[in-house]
Coordinates of C-alpha atoms and ligand atoms in Angstrom, one line a residue:
X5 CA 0.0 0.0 0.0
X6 CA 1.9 3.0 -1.3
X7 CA 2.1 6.9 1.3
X8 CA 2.9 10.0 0.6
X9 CA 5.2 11.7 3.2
X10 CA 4.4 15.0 3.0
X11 CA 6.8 18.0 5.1
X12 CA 4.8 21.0 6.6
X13 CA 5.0 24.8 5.9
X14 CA 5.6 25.4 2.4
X15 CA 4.0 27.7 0.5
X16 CA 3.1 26.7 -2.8
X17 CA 3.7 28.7 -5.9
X18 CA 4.2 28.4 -9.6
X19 CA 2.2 27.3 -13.2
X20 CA 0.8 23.3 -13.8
X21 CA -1.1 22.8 -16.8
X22 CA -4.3 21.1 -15.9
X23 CA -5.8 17.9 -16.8
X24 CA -8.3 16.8 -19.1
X25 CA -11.4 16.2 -17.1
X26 CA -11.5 12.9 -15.6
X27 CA -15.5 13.0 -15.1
X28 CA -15.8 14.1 -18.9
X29 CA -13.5 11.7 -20.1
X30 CA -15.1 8.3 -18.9
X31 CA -18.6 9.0 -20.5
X32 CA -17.0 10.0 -23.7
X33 CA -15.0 7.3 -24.2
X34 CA -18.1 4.9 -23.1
X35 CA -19.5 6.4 -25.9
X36 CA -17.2 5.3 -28.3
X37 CA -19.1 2.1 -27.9
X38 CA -22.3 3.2 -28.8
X39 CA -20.9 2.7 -32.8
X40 CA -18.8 0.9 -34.3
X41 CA -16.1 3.2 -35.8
X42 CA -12.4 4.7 -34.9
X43 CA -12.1 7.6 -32.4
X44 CA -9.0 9.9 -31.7
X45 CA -9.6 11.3 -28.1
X46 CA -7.5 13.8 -26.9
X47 CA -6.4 16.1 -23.7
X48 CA -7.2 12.8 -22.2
X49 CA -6.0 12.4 -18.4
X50 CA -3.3 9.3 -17.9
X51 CA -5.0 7.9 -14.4
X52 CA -6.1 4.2 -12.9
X53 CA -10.1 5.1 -13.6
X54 CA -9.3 5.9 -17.4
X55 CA -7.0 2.8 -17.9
X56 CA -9.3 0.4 -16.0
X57 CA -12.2 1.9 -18.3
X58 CA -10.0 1.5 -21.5
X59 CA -9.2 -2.1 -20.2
X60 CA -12.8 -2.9 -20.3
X61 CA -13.0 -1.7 -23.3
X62 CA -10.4 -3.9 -24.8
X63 CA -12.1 -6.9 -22.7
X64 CA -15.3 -6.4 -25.2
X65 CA -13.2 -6.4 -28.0
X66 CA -11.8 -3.0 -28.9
X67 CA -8.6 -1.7 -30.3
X68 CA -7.1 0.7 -27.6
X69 CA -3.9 2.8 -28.0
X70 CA -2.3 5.5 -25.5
X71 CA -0.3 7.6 -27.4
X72 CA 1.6 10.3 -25.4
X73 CA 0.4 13.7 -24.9
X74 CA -3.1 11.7 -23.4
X75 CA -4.7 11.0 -26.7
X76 CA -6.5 8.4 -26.7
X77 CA -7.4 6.1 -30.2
X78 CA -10.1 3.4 -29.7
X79 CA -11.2 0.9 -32.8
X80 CA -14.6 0.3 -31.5
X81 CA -15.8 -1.6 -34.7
X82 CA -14.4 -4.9 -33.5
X83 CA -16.5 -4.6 -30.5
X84 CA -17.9 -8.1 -30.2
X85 CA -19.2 -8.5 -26.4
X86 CA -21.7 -6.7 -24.5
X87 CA -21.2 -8.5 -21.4
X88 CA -18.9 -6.5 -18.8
X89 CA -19.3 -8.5 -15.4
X90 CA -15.4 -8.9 -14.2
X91 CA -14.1 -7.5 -11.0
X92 CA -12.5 -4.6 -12.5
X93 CA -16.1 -3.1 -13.6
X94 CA -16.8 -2.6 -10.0
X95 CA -13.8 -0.9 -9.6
X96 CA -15.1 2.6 -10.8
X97 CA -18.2 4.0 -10.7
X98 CA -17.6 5.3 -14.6
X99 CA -18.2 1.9 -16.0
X100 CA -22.0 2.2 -15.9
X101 CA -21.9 4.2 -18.8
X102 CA -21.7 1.4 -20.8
X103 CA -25.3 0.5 -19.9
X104 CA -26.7 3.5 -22.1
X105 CA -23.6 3.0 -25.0
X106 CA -23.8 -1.1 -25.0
X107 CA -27.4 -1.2 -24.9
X108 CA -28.1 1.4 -27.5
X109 CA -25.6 -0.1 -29.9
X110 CA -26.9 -3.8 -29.2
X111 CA -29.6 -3.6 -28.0
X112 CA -28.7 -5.8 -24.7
X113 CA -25.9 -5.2 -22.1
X114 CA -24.9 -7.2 -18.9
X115 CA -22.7 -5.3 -16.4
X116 CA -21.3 -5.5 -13.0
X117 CA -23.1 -3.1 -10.7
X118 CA -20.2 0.3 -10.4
X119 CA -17.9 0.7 -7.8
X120 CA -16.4 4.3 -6.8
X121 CA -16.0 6.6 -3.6
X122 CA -17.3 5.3 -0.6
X123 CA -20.4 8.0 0.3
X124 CA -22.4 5.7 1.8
X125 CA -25.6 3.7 -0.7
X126 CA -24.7 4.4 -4.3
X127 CA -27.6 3.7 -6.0
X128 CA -28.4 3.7 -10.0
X129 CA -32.1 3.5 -10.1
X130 CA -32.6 6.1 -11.6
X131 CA -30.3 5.2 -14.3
X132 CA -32.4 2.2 -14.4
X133 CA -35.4 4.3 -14.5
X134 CA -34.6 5.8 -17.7
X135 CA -33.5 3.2 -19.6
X136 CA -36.9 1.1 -18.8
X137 CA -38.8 4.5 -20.1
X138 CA -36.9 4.3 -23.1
X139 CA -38.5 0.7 -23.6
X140 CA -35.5 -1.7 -21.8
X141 CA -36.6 -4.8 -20.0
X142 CA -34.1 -5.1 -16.8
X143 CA -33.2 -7.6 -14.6
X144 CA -31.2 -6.9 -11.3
X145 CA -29.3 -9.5 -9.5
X146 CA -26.8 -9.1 -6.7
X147 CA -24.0 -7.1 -8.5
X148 CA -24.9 -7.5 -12.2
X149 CA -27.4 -5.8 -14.1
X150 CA -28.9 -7.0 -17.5
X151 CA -30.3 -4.6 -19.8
X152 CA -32.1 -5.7 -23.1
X153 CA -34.1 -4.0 -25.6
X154 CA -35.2 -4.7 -29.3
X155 CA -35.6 -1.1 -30.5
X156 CA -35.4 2.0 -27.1
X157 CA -38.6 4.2 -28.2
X158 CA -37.6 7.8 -27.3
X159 CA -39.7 9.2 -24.2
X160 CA -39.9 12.2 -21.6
X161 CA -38.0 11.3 -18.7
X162 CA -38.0 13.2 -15.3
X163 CA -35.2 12.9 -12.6
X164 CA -36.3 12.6 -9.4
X165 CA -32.7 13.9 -8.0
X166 CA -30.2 15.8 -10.4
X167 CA -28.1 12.6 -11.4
X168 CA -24.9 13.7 -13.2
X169 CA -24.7 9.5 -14.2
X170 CA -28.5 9.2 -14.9
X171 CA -28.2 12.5 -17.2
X172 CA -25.3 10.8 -19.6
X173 CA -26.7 7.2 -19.3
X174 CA -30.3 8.3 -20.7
X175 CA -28.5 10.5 -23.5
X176 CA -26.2 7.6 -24.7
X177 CA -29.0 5.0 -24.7
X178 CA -31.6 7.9 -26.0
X179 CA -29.0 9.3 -29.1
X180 CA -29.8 5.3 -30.6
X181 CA -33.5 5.3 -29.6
X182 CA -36.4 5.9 -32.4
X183 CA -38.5 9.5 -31.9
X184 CA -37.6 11.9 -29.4
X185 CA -36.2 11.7 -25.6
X186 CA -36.8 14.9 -23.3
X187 CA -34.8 14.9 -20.0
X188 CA -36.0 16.8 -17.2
X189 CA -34.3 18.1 -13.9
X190 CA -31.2 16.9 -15.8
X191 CA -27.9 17.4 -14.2
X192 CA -25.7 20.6 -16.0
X193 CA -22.2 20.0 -15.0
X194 CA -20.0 20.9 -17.4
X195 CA -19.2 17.0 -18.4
X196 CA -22.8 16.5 -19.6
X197 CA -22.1 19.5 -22.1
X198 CA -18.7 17.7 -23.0
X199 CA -20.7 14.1 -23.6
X200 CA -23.3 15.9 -25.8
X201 CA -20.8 17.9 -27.6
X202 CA -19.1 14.6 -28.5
X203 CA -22.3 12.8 -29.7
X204 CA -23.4 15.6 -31.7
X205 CA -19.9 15.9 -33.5
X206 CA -20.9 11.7 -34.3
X207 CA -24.1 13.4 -36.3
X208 CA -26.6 13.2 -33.2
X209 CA -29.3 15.7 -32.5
X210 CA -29.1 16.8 -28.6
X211 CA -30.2 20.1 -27.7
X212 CA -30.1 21.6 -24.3
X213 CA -27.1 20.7 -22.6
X214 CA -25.9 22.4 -19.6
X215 CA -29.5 23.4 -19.1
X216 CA -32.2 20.9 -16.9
X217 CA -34.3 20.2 -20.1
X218 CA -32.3 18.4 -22.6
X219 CA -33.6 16.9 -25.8
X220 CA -32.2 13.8 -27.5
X221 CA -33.8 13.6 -31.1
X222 CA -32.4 9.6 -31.5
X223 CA -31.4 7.6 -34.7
X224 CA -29.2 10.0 -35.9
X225 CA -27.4 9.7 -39.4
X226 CA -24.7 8.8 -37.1
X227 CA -20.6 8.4 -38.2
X228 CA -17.9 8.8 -35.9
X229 CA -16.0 11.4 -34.9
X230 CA -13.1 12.4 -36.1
X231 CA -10.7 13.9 -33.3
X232 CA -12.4 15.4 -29.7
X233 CA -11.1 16.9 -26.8
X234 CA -11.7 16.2 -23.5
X235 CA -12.5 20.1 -21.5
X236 CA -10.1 20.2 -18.8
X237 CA -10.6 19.1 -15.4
X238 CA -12.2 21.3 -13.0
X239 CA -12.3 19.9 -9.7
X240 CA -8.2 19.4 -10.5
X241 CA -8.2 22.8 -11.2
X242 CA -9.9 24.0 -7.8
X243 CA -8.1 21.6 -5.3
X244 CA -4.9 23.4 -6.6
X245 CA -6.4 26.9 -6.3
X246 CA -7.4 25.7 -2.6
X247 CA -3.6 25.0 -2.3
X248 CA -2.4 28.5 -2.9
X249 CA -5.2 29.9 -0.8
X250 CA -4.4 27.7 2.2
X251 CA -0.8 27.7 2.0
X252 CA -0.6 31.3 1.5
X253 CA 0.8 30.3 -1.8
X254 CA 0.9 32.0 -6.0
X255 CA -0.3 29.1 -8.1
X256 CA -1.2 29.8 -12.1
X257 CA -3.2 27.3 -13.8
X258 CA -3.3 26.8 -17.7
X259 CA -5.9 24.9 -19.9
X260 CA -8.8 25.6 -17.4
X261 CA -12.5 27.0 -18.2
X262 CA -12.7 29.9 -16.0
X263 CA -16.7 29.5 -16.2
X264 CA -16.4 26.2 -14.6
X265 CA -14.6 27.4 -11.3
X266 CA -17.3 30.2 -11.2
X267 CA -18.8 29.0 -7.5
X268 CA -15.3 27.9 -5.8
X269 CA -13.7 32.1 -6.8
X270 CA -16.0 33.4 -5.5
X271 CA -16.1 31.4 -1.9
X272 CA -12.0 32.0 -2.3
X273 CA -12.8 35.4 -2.9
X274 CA -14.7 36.0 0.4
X275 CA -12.3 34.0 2.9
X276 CA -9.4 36.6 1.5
X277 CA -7.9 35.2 -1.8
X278 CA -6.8 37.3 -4.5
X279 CA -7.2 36.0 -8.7
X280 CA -6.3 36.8 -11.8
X281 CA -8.5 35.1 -14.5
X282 CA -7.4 35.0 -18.5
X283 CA -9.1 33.2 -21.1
X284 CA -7.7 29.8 -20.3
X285 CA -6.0 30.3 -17.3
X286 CA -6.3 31.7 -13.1
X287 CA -4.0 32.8 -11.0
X288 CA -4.7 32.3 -7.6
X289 CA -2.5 34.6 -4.7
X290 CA -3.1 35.1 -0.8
X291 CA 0.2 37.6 0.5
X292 CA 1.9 36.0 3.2
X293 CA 0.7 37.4 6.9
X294 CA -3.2 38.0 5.8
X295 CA -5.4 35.8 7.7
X296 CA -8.5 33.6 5.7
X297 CA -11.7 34.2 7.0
X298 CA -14.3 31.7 7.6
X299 CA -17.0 31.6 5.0
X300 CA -20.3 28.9 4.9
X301 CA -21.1 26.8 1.8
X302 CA -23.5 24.5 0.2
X303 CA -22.9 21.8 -2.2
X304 CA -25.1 20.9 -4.8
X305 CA -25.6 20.2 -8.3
X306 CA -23.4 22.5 -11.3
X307 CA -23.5 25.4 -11.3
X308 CA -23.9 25.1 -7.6
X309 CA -20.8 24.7 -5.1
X310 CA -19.2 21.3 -6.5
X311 CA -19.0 18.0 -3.8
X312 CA -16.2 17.4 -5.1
X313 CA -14.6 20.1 -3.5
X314 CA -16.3 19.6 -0.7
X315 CA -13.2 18.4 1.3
X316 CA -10.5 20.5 0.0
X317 CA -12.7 23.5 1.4
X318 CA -13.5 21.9 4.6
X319 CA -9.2 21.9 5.4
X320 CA -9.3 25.5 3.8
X321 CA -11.7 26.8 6.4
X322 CA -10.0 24.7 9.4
X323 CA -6.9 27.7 8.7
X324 CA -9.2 30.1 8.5
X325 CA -10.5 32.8 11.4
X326 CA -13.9 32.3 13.0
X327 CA -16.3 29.1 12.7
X328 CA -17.4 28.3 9.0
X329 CA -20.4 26.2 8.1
X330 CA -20.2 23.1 5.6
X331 CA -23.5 22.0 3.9
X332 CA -23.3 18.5 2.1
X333 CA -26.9 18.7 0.1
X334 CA -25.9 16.0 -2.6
X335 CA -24.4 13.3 -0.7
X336 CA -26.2 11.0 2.1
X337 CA -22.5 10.6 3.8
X338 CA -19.8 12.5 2.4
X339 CA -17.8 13.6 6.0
X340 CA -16.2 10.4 6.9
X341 CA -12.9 11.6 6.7
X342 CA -13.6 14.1 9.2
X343 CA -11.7 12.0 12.1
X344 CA -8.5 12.1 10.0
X345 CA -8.5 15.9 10.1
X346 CA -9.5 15.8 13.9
X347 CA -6.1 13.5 14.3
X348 CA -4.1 16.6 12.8
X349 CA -5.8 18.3 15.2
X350 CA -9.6 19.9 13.2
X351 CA -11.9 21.6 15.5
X352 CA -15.2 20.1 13.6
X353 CA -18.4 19.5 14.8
X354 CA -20.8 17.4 12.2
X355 CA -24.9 17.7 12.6
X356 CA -27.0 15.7 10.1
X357 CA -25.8 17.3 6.5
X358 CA -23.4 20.3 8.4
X359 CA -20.3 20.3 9.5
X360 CA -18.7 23.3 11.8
X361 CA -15.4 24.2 11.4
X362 CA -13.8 26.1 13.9
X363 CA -10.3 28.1 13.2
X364 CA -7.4 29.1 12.7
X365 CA -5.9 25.7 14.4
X366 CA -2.6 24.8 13.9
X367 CA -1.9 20.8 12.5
X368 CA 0.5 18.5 14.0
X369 CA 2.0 16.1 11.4
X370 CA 0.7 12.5 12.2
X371 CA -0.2 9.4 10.0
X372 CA -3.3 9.8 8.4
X373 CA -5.1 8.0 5.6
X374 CA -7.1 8.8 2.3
X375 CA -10.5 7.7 2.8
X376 CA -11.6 8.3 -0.7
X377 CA -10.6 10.3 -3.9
X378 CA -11.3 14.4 -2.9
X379 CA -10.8 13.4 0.3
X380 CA -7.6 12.1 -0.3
X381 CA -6.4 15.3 -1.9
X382 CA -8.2 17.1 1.5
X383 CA -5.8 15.0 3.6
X384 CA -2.1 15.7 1.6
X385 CA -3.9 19.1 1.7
X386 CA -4.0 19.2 5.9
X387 CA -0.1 18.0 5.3
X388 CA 1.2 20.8 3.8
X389 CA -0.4 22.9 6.8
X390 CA 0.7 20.5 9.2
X391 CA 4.1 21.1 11.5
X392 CA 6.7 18.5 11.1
X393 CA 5.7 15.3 8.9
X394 CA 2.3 13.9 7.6
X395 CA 1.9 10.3 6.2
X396 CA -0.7 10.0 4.1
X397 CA -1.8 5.6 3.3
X398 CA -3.8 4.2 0.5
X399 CA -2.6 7.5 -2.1
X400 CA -3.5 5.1 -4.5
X401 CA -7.5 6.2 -4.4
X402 CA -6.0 9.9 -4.7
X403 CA -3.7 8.8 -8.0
X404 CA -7.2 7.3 -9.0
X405 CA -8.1 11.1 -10.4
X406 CA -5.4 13.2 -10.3
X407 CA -2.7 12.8 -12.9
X408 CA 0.9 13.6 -12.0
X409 CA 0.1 14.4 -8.8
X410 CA 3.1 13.9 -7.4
X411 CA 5.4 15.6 -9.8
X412 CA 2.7 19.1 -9.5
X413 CA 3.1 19.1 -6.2
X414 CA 6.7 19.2 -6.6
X415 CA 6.7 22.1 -9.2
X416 CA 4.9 23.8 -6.7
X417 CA 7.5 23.3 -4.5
X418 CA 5.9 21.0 -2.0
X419 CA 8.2 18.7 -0.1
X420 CA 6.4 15.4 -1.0
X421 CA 7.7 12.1 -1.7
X422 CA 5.7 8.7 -2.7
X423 CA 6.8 5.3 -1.0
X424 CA 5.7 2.4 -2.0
X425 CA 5.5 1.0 1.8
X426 CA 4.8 3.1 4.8
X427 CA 7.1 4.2 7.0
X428 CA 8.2 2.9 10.3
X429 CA 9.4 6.4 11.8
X430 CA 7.9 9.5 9.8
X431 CA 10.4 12.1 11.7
X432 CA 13.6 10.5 10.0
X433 CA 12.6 12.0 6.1
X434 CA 14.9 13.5 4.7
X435 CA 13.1 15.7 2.3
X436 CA 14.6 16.7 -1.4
X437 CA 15.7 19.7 -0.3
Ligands
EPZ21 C1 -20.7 11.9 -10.5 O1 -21.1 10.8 -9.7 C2 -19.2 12.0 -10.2 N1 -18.5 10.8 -10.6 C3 -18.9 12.3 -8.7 O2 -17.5 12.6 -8.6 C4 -19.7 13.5 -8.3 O3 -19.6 13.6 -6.9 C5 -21.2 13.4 -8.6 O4 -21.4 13.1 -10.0 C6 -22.0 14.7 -8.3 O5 -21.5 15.7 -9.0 C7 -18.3 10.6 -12.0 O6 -18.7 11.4 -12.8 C8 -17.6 9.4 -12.3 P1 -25.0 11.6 -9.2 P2 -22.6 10.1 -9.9 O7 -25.7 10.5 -10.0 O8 -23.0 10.2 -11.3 C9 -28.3 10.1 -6.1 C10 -15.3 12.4 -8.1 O9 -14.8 12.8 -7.0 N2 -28.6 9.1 -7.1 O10 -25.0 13.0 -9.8 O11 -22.6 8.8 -9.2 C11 -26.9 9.9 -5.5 O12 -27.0 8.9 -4.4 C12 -16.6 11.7 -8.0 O13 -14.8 12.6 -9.2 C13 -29.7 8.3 -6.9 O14 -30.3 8.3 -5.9 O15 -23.5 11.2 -9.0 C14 -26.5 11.2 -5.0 O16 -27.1 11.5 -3.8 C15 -17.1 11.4 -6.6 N3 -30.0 7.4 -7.9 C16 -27.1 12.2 -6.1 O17 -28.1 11.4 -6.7 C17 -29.3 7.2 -9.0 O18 -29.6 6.4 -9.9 C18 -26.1 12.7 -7.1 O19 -25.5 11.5 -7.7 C19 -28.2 8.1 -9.2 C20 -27.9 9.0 -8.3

């Protein structure tokens, strides 16, 4: 089980190029399934839930090639297999877009139930939901689900919750159904946009996007893309802007959407932090000596505060002065990392949904673990603020969506090194100086 030993007290500064979005990236490249052709997808990030997605791929059948620079080709024609029940399905929760791409390209699909974070129940029903309006007969069992349907019959589907998964599952399986699909209360991250961007450069007819009403005329005069590129990765993006903000730091981000940070500015902007914002970059600055302030938040669905940033924020407001308030509105159980940061030494009280943060404190390095993905990043976050050294177990689900992490960190000048055991005594690093 690999660590990260991060040292306390630096602050970050410097220019990473960002990512291309890992939450974009896995419905688009499930879609390459949805017909048979070849696909050049680029700005694609390099990280263990894209491979173990592209290794499914290749388990149904299909060419897959990495070049460097994170394109991505895929030879989807020689797809022969719509049956995706091995371990490794459940290892992401990504994989169930191949419910909407299989099925509307076959017309049956069998699939391991998803895997992914650990936020408590995880449910697809609604996912489920849709695809039975669109005319699919399902069976559950225990961790597999089978899908099958002659000809999907296009229909108006309402999500009971915003579903970011439910959205993109609906559109694949909708863009191959006869007559007209109408989604509403659909989800309006920027990844939906990115997925129907990508099915309307393969010829189908999807309006709406990015709003809650989207329209999916299906049985398009369909051919396959030529090249796409993956938008870049903003929850990346924002856990390094929360670095420079907590660590006092000066960190310039290229290939970002400004637009898509939009919520996460402007809470920086009232705990104290400074920004420059370009056309496809931000800078974000907090001068040495000037205190955060506590702020409140609420997470919910784009272009609300993002989950996924949830964490990061939480560690941001444990440095900052007064008590801040943390609303979790879109998952059931999305504080269990909280003890970890109560280890460094956190002064946070949960209550149902909220969490109250209580600061500045100051961290005392300790062994700590990451309990899930954004969390994980939270925790190497609470390291950098910590005195002496932090140990940080199971990086592995942090490497899981962030690509290079490591070696950004270091051109930020963080004092972080990855071992592939832990430690026995943290205090005898000796740190690249
Ligand atoms: C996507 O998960 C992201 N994952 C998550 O990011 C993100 O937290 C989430 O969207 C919300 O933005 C990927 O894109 C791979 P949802 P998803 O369906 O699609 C309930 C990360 O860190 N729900 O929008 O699974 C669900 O329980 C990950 O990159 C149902 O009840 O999220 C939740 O309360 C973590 N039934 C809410 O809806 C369903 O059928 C939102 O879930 C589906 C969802």
């Amino acid at each position: 089980m690999s660590s990260y030993l991060l040292e306390g007290g630096q602050r970050l500064e410097g220019e990473i190029k960002i990512s291309g979005s890992k939450n974009a990236a896995l419905p688009v490249l499930a879609a390459t399934a949805l017909l048979e052709g070849c696909y050049r997808i680029e700005n694609v990030p390099l990280i263990d839930d894209i491979r173990t997605l592209l290794e499914i791929l290749r388990s149904l059948g299909a060419e897959v090639e990495f070049l460097p620079e994170g394109t991505v080709l895929i030879d989807s024609s020689t797809i022969n297999n719509c049956t995706a029940i091995s371990e490794r399905v459940g290892k992401l929760r990504g994989s169930y877009y191949l419910l909407g791409a299989l099925l509307g390209r076959f017309g049956e699909v069998q699939l391991r139930l998803p895997g992914g974070c650990d936020f408590g129940r995880r449910p697809i029903d609604l996912h489920l939901k849709g695809l039975r309006q669109l005319g699919a007969e399902i069976i559950e069992e225990e961790c597999v689900v089978y899908c099958r349907c002659s000809e999907l019959t296009g229909s108006n589907i309402f999500l009971d919750i915003v579903s970011v998964g439910a959205t993109a599952n609906i559109m694949l399986a909708a863009a191959r159904a006869k007559g007209t699909t109408t989604i509403y209360n659909a989800a309006r991250e920027p990844h939906i946009v990115d997925l129907a961007n990508f099915l309307n450069a393969m010829g189908a007819r999807i309006q709406g996007a990015g709003t809650d009403i989207i329209r999916i005329r299906g049985r398009a005069a369909f051919r396959p893309t030529g090249s796409y590129s993956i938008i870049p990765d903003q929850i990346e993006a924002g856990t390094y802007l929360a670095m420079a903000a907590l660590t006092a730091g000066d960190i310039a981000l290229r290939n970002v959407i400004p637009s898509h940070l939009d919520a996460l500015i402007a809470k920086l902007r009232e705990m104290g932090v400074d920004f420059e914002i370009g056309e496809e970059e931000v800078r974000a600055m907090r001068a040495p000596h000037t205190a955060l302030t506590a702020t409140n938040f609420v997470t919910a669905p784009y272009p609300g505060f993002p989950t996924d940033l949830q964490p990061q924020m939480m560690v941001l407001l444990t440095q900052a002065a007064g008590v801040g308030k943390v609303t979790e509105n879109v998952w059931n159980n999305r504080f269990q990392y909280i003890p970890g940061l109560k280890q460094l030494g956190a002064r946070i009280v949960t209550q149902g949904r909220s969490a109250f943060v209580t600061g500045p404190v100051q961290f005392t390095g300790s062994r700590v673990a990451a309990y899930d993905l954004r969390a994980g990043a939270a925790m190497v976050m609470a390291g950098l603020v910590s005195s002496g050294t932090t140990e940080i177990a199971n990086i592995e689900l942090i490497e899981r969506g962030y690509e290079n992490f490591v070696a950004k960190m270091l051109q930020l000048g963080a004092k972080i090194i990855k071992r592939e055991e832990p430690m026995t005594n943290i205090t005898e690093i000796d740190f690249v100086s």
